[in-house]
Coordinates of C-alpha atoms in Angstrom, one line a residue:
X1 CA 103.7 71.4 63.5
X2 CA 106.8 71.6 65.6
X3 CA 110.3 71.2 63.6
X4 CA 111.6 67.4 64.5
X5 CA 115.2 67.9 64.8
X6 CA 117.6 65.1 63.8
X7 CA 117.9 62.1 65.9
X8 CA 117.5 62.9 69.8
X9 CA 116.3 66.4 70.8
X10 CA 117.4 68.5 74.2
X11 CA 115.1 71.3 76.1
X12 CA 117.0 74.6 74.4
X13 CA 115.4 72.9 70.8
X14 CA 112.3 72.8 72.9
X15 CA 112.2 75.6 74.2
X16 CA 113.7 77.8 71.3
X17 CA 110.8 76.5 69.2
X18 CA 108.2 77.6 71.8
X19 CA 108.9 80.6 72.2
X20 CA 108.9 81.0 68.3
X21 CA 105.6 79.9 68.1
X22 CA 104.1 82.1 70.4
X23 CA 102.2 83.9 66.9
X24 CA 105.2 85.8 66.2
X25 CA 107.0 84.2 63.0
X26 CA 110.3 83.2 64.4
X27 CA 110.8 80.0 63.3
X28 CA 113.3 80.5 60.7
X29 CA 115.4 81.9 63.5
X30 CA 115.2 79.2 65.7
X31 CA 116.2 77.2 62.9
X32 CA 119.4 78.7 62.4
X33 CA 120.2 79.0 66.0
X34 CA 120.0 75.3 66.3
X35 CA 122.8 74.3 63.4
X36 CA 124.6 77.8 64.3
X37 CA 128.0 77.7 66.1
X38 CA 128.3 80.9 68.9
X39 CA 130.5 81.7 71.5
X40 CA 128.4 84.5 72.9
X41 CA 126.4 85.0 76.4
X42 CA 124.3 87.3 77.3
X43 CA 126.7 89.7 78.5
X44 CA 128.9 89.7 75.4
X45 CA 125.8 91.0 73.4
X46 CA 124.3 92.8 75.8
X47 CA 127.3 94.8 77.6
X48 CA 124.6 96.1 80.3
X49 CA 123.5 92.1 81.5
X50 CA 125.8 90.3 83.9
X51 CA 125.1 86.4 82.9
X52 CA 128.1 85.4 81.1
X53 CA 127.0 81.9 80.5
X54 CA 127.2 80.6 76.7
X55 CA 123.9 81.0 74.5
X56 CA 122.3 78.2 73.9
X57 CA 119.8 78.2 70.9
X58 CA 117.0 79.1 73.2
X59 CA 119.5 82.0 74.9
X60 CA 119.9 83.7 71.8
X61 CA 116.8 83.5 70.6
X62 CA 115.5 84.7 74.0
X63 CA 117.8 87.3 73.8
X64 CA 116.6 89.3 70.7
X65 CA 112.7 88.1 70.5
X66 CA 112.0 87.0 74.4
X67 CA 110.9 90.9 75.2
X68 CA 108.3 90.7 72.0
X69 CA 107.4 87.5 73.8
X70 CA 106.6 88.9 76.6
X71 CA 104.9 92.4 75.7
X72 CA 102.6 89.4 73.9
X73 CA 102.1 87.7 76.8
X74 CA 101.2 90.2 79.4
X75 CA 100.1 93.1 77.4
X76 CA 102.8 95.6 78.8
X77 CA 104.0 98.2 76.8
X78 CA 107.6 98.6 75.8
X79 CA 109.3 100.9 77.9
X80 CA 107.7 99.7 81.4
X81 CA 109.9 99.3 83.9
X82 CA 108.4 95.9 84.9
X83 CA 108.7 94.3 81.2
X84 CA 112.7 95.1 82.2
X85 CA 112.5 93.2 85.2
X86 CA 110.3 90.5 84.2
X87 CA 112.6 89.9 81.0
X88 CA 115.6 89.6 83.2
X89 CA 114.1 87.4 86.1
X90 CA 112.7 85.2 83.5
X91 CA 115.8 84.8 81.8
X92 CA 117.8 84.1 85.0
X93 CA 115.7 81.8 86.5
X94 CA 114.0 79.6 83.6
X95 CA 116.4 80.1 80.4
X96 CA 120.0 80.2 81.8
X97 CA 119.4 77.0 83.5
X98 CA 118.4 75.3 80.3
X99 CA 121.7 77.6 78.4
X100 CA 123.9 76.2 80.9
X101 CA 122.9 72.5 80.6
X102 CA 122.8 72.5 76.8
X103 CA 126.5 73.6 76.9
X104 CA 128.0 71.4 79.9
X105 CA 128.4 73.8 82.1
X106 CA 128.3 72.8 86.2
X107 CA 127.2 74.8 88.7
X108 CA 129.9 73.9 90.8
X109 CA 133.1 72.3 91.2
X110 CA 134.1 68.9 91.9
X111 CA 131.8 65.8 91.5
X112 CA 128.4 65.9 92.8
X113 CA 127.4 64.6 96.2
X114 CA 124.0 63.7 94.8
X115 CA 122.1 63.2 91.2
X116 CA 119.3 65.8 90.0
X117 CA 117.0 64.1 88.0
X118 CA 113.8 66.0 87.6
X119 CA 115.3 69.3 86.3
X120 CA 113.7 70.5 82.9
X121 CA 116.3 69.7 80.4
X122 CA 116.4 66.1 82.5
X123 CA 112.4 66.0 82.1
X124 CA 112.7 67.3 78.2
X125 CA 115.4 64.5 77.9
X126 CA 113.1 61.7 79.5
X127 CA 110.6 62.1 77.0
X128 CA 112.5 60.8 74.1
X129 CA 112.1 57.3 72.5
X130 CA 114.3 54.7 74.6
X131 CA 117.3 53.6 72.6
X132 CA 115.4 50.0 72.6
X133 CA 111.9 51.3 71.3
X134 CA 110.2 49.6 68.7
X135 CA 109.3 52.7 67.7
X136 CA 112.1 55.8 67.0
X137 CA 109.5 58.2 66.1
X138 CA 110.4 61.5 68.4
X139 CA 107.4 63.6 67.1
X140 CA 104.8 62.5 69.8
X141 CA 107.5 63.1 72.4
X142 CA 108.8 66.3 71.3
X143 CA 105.0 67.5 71.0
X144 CA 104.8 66.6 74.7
X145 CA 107.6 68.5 75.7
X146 CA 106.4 71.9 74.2
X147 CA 103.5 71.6 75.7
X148 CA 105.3 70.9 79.1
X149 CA 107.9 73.8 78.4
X150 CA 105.4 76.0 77.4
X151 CA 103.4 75.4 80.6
X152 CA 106.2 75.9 82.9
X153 CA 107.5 79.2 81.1
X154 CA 103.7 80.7 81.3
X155 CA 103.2 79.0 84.8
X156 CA 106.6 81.4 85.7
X157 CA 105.7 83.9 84.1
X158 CA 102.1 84.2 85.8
X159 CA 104.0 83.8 89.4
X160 CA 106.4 86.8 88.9
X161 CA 103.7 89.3 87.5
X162 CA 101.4 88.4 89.8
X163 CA 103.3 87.8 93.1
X164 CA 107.0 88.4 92.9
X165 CA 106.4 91.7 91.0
X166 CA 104.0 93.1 93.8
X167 CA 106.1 92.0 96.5
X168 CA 109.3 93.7 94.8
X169 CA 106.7 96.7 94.7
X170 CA 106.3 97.1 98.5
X171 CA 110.0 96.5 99.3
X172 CA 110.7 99.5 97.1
X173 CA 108.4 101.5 98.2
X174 CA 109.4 100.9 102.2
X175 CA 113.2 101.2 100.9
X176 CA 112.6 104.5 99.5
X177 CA 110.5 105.9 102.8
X178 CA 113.1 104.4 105.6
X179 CA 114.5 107.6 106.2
X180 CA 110.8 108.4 107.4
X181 CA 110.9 105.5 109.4
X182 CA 114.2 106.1 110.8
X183 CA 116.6 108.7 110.3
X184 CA 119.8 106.3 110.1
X185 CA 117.8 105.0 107.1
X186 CA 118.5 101.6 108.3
X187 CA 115.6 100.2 109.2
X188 CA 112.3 99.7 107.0
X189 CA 108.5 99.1 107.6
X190 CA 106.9 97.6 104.8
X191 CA 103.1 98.4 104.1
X192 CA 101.8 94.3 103.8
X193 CA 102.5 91.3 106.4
X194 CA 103.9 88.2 105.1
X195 CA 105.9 89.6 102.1
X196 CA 108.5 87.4 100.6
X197 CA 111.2 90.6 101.3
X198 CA 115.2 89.3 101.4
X199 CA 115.4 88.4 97.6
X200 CA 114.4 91.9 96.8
X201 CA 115.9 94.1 99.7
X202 CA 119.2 92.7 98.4
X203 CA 118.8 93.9 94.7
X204 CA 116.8 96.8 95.2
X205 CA 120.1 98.3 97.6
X206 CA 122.4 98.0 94.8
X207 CA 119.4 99.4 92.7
X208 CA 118.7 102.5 94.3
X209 CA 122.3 102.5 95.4
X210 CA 121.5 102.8 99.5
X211 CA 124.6 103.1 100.9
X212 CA 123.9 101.9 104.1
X213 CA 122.9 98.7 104.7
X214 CA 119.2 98.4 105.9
X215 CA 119.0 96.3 109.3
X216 CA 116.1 95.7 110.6
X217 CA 112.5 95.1 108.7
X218 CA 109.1 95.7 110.7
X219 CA 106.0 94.8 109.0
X220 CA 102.4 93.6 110.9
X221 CA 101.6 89.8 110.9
X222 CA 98.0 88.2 110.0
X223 CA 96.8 89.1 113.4
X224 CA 98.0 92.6 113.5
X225 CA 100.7 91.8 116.2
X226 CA 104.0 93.6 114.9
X227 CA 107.0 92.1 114.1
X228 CA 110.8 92.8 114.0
X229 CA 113.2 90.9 111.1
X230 CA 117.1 91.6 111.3
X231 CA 118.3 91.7 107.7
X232 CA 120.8 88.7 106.9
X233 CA 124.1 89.2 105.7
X234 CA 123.4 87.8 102.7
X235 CA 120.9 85.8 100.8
X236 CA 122.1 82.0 102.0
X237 CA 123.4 82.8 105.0
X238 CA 121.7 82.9 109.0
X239 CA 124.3 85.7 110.2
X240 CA 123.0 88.8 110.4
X241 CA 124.2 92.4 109.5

């Protein structure tokens, strides 16, 4: 049975104690994390990652088991390049979120022009008792919450070793043959229609350290009509290279 922490409960206790119970005898580390004081992020433990937002008890115990985790989970060896990448993507875009909230840190400046509501540690938060219950019992709701954590965090997972991975895959492999395509190098033609491309054009230049920015994508649509893409400046923006 879950741990029931003291009084109210947040989504890093959550999720801290999901991924320890993923069959791999963690608990007892969760346990510290949770009544532990740290300073540390991600960065200042692991010199080589960039996020330098504050561990949270899920971060940290991410952070040392959340590879084991997922060599568990999808049966890749340690070593492979894609247990790397999965092990970073997950972290950045399912366990800093829930670091970042646990310690009060915005994303932004300023106040808010609207409220966010349905985020995970807002949905983790939701589930226990109202301050008015007849009932203060938090077990039932903290059981609900793993199994909604742990859903989302396989549900993730699943999508970026099944989809994002693959369509990371075909950007690299049409990053590394431009120069075939074109001698400036600049321009790429990517094997499959309708990849999702920008997210990993962008990291996979300062990966493979191209020097010159890529400019143009061509890649064949669904009916086999061909298509040109000008590469955006950046990620969030509609100007163009």
């Amino acid at each position: 049975m879950a741990p029931k922490p003291a009084l109210r409960w947040v989504s890093t206790e959550v999720l801290g104690t999901y991924i320890s119970g993923q069959h791999l005898q963690w608990v007892h580390i969760v346990s510290l994390s949770i009544f532990r004081t740290f300073a540390d992020s991600f960065h200042s433990l692991r010199p080589e990652k960039p996020w330098v937002t504050k561990l949270s008890s899920a971060g940290l115990v991410y952070l040392h088991f959340g590879r084991q985790l997922l060599t568990h989970l999808t049966q890749l060896k340690e070593g492979d390049r894609q247990l790397d990448v999965l092990f970073d993507k997950l972290y950045e875009n399912f366990v800093e979120e829930v670091d970042a909230i646990d310690n009060g840190i915005s994303q932004y400046d300023g106040e808010a022009l609207y409220a966010v509501s349905t985020t995970l540690s807002a949905r983790v938060g939701h589930l226990n008792p109202h301050w008015n219950s007849k009932s203060q019992d938090t077990e039932e709701g903290f059981r609900k919450a793993m199994k909604m954590v742990g859903e989302e965090f396989l549900d993730r997972l699943e999508f970026y070793q099944s989809s994002w991975l693959p369509a990371r895959a075909v950007v690299e492999e049409a990053v590394k043959a431009r120069h075939q395509v074109d001698p400036s190098g600049e321009v790429v033609l990517f094997s499959q229609g309708g990849c999702p491309w920008k997210e990993h054009l962008f990291s996979l230049e300062k990966d493979l350290k191209v020097e010159s920015p890529i400019k143009f994508v061509l890649f064949s649509d669904q009916n086999g009509q061909w298509r040109v893409q000008c590469v955006p400046a950046g990620l969030h923006t509609f100007q163009n290279r």
